[in-house]
């Protein structure tokens, strides 16, 4: 009889004894016999799995669990056998066994399995040449899956009873440490002249990363590998080989988790030899994704710049980024955050180029600068315009040699300082690690003491004693000048016509300032006199320029225009808005004045007049994308329509008369009159989309202020017809205005009128809003669309509920 048959007979006898015997001595003898067979390769290959299955399920251990020798031998059968078979059996048993003593024993031995370093044994057994030759592809994939998903397998079955050792925050660092141990043994084996394979470890690493656990793995791996590869070329070779063996579908997850680190030492020229890695590093991380940090951008581009073979890819990246940055369609259809990300990538690429490379790419960079700056200056979003200015300045500084460079005026903020700092980064030749980029944020140095010529600190004047008490004036009592006022050369105007004359013809800065300061009060005090010259005064104020840098000029001028409007000249403003020979700034001023005037008129008549309450003191062109005020209006209205049972009953809001409701149509309908008639100097539906966006916001606010007005339904219908023609506009500001106008309609129109007058269009409008809320590239558009959907659903629910209740009663 052969040895294989003898082993099989001996194992069968032992397993029958384990299944039937209750004698502790006999069980100990059988376990020792099986322990001796662990040294036999044939036993571990053919009979080990079946043996530990019997050990797990054998009932004899339930009554003998207090016997220490049996417990010790039972655990050693799991901890000294093949680790791959043990791991598979324990995990399968845990995932398929209910609460029982067998489950507790498996959990206990799995914890000991992990703490005893059996993961290291398992990984190293697959690194040795020939260690995994007999594995089938299915078995290999099963082992990798169980290694990578051990926390998920155990937690899904054990829930809150899961031991801490099985949780991701403890297991994955342990797995990473086991990988490091296998890599270290691989280095030792290579120095001894032995061959090793890193395919299995690479597959486990890729599987863990693609399941979303790259962070805990690389928090342990990256610092250690970075330190070891700094001094040992063999570690560099082993690490690079490990990354080369990562499956292609896992490459992106592994690379993203590894960066930022010492990428050049860890990856070598992987980006040159591996097409998937090249696509991820040169295209996907830079142009398709934008959620990554600036540190990752610096690491990726610095890695490309560190080697002569990879610098070709850096120039290729610059060309691709330039094409995207100067693409007007990308500016219109991508979010501001993604445009900022691409701008950072562009500036970092340029900062890493040498002088000769800049000259080689000069034409591409020049075209990028001209096209990109132009299409961003055309945007109605201030942040995009400022971004174009900064990048244009930086590119012109790099390209220009004759001394003429682009220079813009803009307000500096944290974002502008960050963009400029990217050009100040040192060349990669000065650094050995890509992650060692200096902190470019400036810090204020404490003021040093003033030193005299001898190097001694000089005391301040306040602490220095006077050499001559006779010259001191300290004993003289100073005059109280706190109530003194500067004497004016000109007297403030007392009549409306005097004020008008001063603004039209005076060259005296003081007189102009006094006239502006008194204009609003004179208009409100002398209504009849104001009405006689209201149109002429409106023309003067509309064309008035700040020639003398008058303090608060824009606020004074705006308040005067609002006072005129609420007195007499609404028709003048709405007519002049579409007239020839006005600048965009003047048309924006008209819309702002109409908005503020409508807001003042909408105040309840019972309240004593306190003047216009401006939405913003000065609304410059750069602030046109600020919709915070309107969002607050929308959210406040949603809150008022929401029923909260826990807060008890709410008092009904009483409608009160105001001065805006009777004249709302005079503000609103003329602005819809000529929008589709392009003129030589004004094309609302064409190039002047900045004014179109502001017009839509103005109409939406006029609609909201007309709530409970008799004309509200007609205004809502007309506004929806208007915005429907521009709802797919390419400019983000216009789309924001469209969604806000729709929101204003839902806020202001009575619920019953929404169904009767807009019933045919409501479902189409709802579908369009849902599409905007899901797919629009602008975050503000998505937010407003969600709020509009909430309002529409609440209105429909309020109106349809009584109908359903009536139908149920009839049935």
JSON list of N, CA and C in Angstrom, two decimals, residues 344-377:
[
{"chain": "A", "resi": 344, "resn": "UNK", "atom": "N", "xyz": [-4.70, 76.01, -12.22]},
{"chain": "A", "resi": 344, "resn": "UNK", "atom": "CA", "xyz": [-3.57, 75.65, -11.37]},
{"chain": "A", "resi": 344, "resn": "UNK", "atom": "C", "xyz": [-2.61, 74.71, -12.12]},
{"chain": "A", "resi": 345, "resn": "UNK", "atom": "N", "xyz": [-3.18, 73.73, -12.84]},
{"chain": "A", "resi": 345, "resn": "UNK", "atom": "CA", "xyz": [-2.34, 72.81, -13.59]},
{"chain": "A", "resi": 345, "resn": "UNK", "atom": "C", "xyz": [-1.53, 73.55, -14.65]},
{"chain": "A", "resi": 346, "resn": "UNK", "atom": "N", "xyz": [-2.16, 74.52, -15.32]},
{"chain": "A", "resi": 346, "resn": "UNK", "atom": "CA", "xyz": [-1.46, 75.29, -16.34]},
{"chain": "A", "resi": 346, "resn": "UNK", "atom": "C", "xyz": [-0.30, 76.09, -15.74]},
{"chain": "A", "resi": 347, "resn": "UNK", "atom": "N", "xyz": [-0.55, 76.78, -14.64]},
{"chain": "A", "resi": 347, "resn": "UNK", "atom": "CA", "xyz": [0.51, 77.58, -14.02]},
{"chain": "A", "resi": 347, "resn": "UNK", "atom": "C", "xyz": [1.65, 76.71, -13.50]},
{"chain": "A", "resi": 348, "resn": "UNK", "atom": "N", "xyz": [1.32, 75.56, -12.94]},
{"chain": "A", "resi": 348, "resn": "UNK", "atom": "CA", "xyz": [2.37, 74.66, -12.45]},
{"chain": "A", "resi": 348, "resn": "UNK", "atom": "C", "xyz": [3.22, 74.11, -13.60]},
{"chain": "A", "resi": 349, "resn": "UNK", "atom": "N", "xyz": [2.58, 73.78, -14.72]},
{"chain": "A", "resi": 349, "resn": "UNK", "atom": "CA", "xyz": [3.33, 73.31, -15.89]},
{"chain": "A", "resi": 349, "resn": "UNK", "atom": "C", "xyz": [4.30, 74.38, -16.37]},
{"chain": "A", "resi": 350, "resn": "UNK", "atom": "N", "xyz": [3.82, 75.60, -16.48]},
{"chain": "A", "resi": 350, "resn": "UNK", "atom": "CA", "xyz": [4.66, 76.69, -16.95]},
{"chain": "A", "resi": 350, "resn": "UNK", "atom": "C", "xyz": [5.82, 76.95, -15.99]},
{"chain": "A", "resi": 351, "resn": "UNK", "atom": "N", "xyz": [5.54, 76.86, -14.68]},
{"chain": "A", "resi": 351, "resn": "UNK", "atom": "CA", "xyz": [6.59, 77.10, -13.69]},
{"chain": "A", "resi": 351, "resn": "UNK", "atom": "C", "xyz": [7.69, 76.05, -13.76]},
{"chain": "A", "resi": 352, "resn": "UNK", "atom": "N", "xyz": [7.38, 74.84, -14.23]},
{"chain": "A", "resi": 352, "resn": "UNK", "atom": "CA", "xyz": [8.35, 73.76, -14.27]},
{"chain": "A", "resi": 352, "resn": "UNK", "atom": "C", "xyz": [9.15, 73.72, -15.57]},
{"chain": "A", "resi": 353, "resn": "UNK", "atom": "N", "xyz": [8.78, 74.53, -16.56]},
{"chain": "A", "resi": 353, "resn": "UNK", "atom": "CA", "xyz": [9.48, 74.53, -17.85]},
{"chain": "A", "resi": 353, "resn": "UNK", "atom": "C", "xyz": [10.77, 75.34, -17.77]},
{"chain": "A", "resi": 354, "resn": "UNK", "atom": "N", "xyz": [11.77, 74.88, -18.50]},
{"chain": "A", "resi": 354, "resn": "UNK", "atom": "CA", "xyz": [13.00, 75.64, -18.63]},
{"chain": "A", "resi": 354, "resn": "UNK", "atom": "C", "xyz": [12.83, 76.72, -19.69]},
{"chain": "A", "resi": 355, "resn": "UNK", "atom": "N", "xyz": [13.83, 77.61, -19.76]},
{"chain": "A", "resi": 355, "resn": "UNK", "atom": "CA", "xyz": [13.74, 78.71, -20.72]},
{"chain": "A", "resi": 355, "resn": "UNK", "atom": "C", "xyz": [13.69, 78.19, -22.15]},
{"chain": "A", "resi": 356, "resn": "UNK", "atom": "N", "xyz": [14.49, 77.19, -22.47]},
{"chain": "A", "resi": 356, "resn": "UNK", "atom": "CA", "xyz": [14.48, 76.64, -23.83]},
{"chain": "A", "resi": 356, "resn": "UNK", "atom": "C", "xyz": [13.14, 75.98, -24.16]},
{"chain": "A", "resi": 357, "resn": "UNK", "atom": "N", "xyz": [12.54, 75.31, -23.20]},
{"chain": "A", "resi": 357, "resn": "UNK", "atom": "CA", "xyz": [11.24, 74.67, -23.44]},
{"chain": "A", "resi": 357, "resn": "UNK", "atom": "C", "xyz": [10.15, 75.72, -23.62]},
{"chain": "A", "resi": 358, "resn": "UNK", "atom": "N", "xyz": [10.23, 76.82, -22.87]},
{"chain": "A", "resi": 358, "resn": "UNK", "atom": "CA", "xyz": [9.25, 77.90, -23.05]},
{"chain": "A", "resi": 358, "resn": "UNK", "atom": "C", "xyz": [9.35, 78.46, -24.46]},
{"chain": "A", "resi": 359, "resn": "UNK", "atom": "N", "xyz": [10.58, 78.63, -24.96]},
{"chain": "A", "resi": 359, "resn": "UNK", "atom": "CA", "xyz": [10.74, 79.14, -26.33]},
{"chain": "A", "resi": 359, "resn": "UNK", "atom": "C", "xyz": [10.19, 78.14, -27.35]},
{"chain": "A", "resi": 360, "resn": "UNK", "atom": "N", "xyz": [10.35, 76.85, -27.07]},
{"chain": "A", "resi": 360, "resn": "UNK", "atom": "CA", "xyz": [9.82, 75.82, -27.97]},
{"chain": "A", "resi": 360, "resn": "UNK", "atom": "C", "xyz": [8.29, 75.84, -28.02]},
{"chain": "A", "resi": 361, "resn": "UNK", "atom": "N", "xyz": [7.68, 76.10, -26.87]},
{"chain": "A", "resi": 361, "resn": "UNK", "atom": "CA", "xyz": [6.22, 76.08, -26.76]},
{"chain": "A", "resi": 361, "resn": "UNK", "atom": "C", "xyz": [5.62, 77.48, -26.78]},
{"chain": "A", "resi": 362, "resn": "UNK", "atom": "N", "xyz": [6.39, 78.46, -27.18]},
{"chain": "A", "resi": 362, "resn": "UNK", "atom": "CA", "xyz": [5.95, 79.85, -27.11]},
{"chain": "A", "resi": 362, "resn": "UNK", "atom": "C", "xyz": [4.66, 80.09, -27.88]},
{"chain": "A", "resi": 363, "resn": "UNK", "atom": "N", "xyz": [4.55, 79.52, -29.08]},
{"chain": "A", "resi": 363, "resn": "UNK", "atom": "CA", "xyz": [3.37, 79.77, -29.91]},
{"chain": "A", "resi": 363, "resn": "UNK", "atom": "C", "xyz": [2.11, 79.21, -29.25]},
{"chain": "A", "resi": 364, "resn": "UNK", "atom": "N", "xyz": [2.17, 77.99, -28.75]},
{"chain": "A", "resi": 364, "resn": "UNK", "atom": "CA", "xyz": [1.00, 77.39, -28.09]},
{"chain": "A", "resi": 364, "resn": "UNK", "atom": "C", "xyz": [0.61, 78.19, -26.85]},
{"chain": "A", "resi": 365, "resn": "UNK", "atom": "N", "xyz": [1.60, 78.62, -26.07]},
{"chain": "A", "resi": 365, "resn": "UNK", "atom": "CA", "xyz": [1.30, 79.38, -24.86]},
{"chain": "A", "resi": 365, "resn": "UNK", "atom": "C", "xyz": [0.72, 80.74, -25.20]},
{"chain": "A", "resi": 366, "resn": "UNK", "atom": "N", "xyz": [1.22, 81.35, -26.25]},
{"chain": "A", "resi": 366, "resn": "UNK", "atom": "CA", "xyz": [0.71, 82.68, -26.64]},
{"chain": "A", "resi": 366, "resn": "UNK", "atom": "C", "xyz": [-0.74, 82.59, -27.10]},
{"chain": "A", "resi": 367, "resn": "UNK", "atom": "N", "xyz": [-1.07, 81.58, -27.91]},
{"chain": "A", "resi": 367, "resn": "UNK", "atom": "CA", "xyz": [-2.46, 81.41, -28.35]},
{"chain": "A", "resi": 367, "resn": "UNK", "atom": "C", "xyz": [-3.36, 81.06, -27.17]},
{"chain": "A", "resi": 368, "resn": "UNK", "atom": "N", "xyz": [-2.84, 80.25, -26.26]},
{"chain": "A", "resi": 368, "resn": "UNK", "atom": "CA", "xyz": [-3.62, 79.92, -25.06]},
{"chain": "A", "resi": 368, "resn": "UNK", "atom": "C", "xyz": [-3.91, 81.18, -24.26]},
{"chain": "A", "resi": 369, "resn": "UNK", "atom": "N", "xyz": [-2.92, 82.04, -24.08]},
{"chain": "A", "resi": 369, "resn": "UNK", "atom": "CA", "xyz": [-3.11, 83.25, -23.29]},
{"chain": "A", "resi": 369, "resn": "UNK", "atom": "C", "xyz": [-4.15, 84.16, -23.94]},
{"chain": "A", "resi": 370, "resn": "UNK", "atom": "N", "xyz": [-4.04, 84.40, -25.24]},
{"chain": "A", "resi": 370, "resn": "UNK", "atom": "CA", "xyz": [-4.99, 85.30, -25.91]},
{"chain": "A", "resi": 370, "resn": "UNK", "atom": "C", "xyz": [-6.41, 84.76, -25.88]},
{"chain": "A", "resi": 371, "resn": "UNK", "atom": "N", "xyz": [-6.58, 83.48, -26.30]},
{"chain": "A", "resi": 371, "resn": "UNK", "atom": "CA", "xyz": [-7.92, 82.91, -26.35]},
{"chain": "A", "resi": 371, "resn": "UNK", "atom": "C", "xyz": [-8.54, 82.70, -24.97]},
{"chain": "A", "resi": 372, "resn": "UNK", "atom": "N", "xyz": [-7.73, 82.19, -24.03]},
{"chain": "A", "resi": 372, "resn": "UNK", "atom": "CA", "xyz": [-8.27, 81.91, -22.69]},
{"chain": "A", "resi": 372, "resn": "UNK", "atom": "C", "xyz": [-8.64, 83.16, -21.93]},
{"chain": "A", "resi": 373, "resn": "UNK", "atom": "N", "xyz": [-7.80, 84.19, -22.00]},
{"chain": "A", "resi": 373, "resn": "UNK", "atom": "CA", "xyz": [-8.11, 85.44, -21.30]},
{"chain": "A", "resi": 373, "resn": "UNK", "atom": "C", "xyz": [-9.35, 86.09, -21.90]},
{"chain": "A", "resi": 374, "resn": "UNK", "atom": "N", "xyz": [-9.45, 86.08, -23.22]},
{"chain": "A", "resi": 374, "resn": "UNK", "atom": "CA", "xyz": [-10.59, 86.73, -23.88]},
{"chain": "A", "resi": 374, "resn": "UNK", "atom": "C", "xyz": [-11.91, 86.07, -23.50]},
{"chain": "A", "resi": 375, "resn": "UNK", "atom": "N", "xyz": [-11.97, 84.74, -23.57]},
{"chain": "A", "resi": 375, "resn": "UNK", "atom": "CA", "xyz": [-13.25, 84.07, -23.27]},
{"chain": "A", "resi": 375, "resn": "UNK", "atom": "C", "xyz": [-13.59, 84.17, -21.78]},
{"chain": "A", "resi": 376, "resn": "UNK", "atom": "N", "xyz": [-12.61, 84.33, -20.93]},
{"chain": "A", "resi": 376, "resn": "UNK", "atom": "CA", "xyz": [-12.93, 84.49, -19.50]},
{"chain": "A", "resi": 376, "resn": "UNK", "atom": "C", "xyz": [-13.35, 85.92, -19.17]},
{"chain": "A", "resi": 377, "resn": "UNK", "atom": "N", "xyz": [-12.77, 86.88, -19.86]},
{"chain": "A", "resi": 377, "resn": "UNK", "atom": "CA", "xyz": [-13.21, 88.26, -19.64]},
{"chain": "A", "resi": 377, "resn": "UNK", "atom": "C", "xyz": [-14.64, 88.48, -20.13]}
]
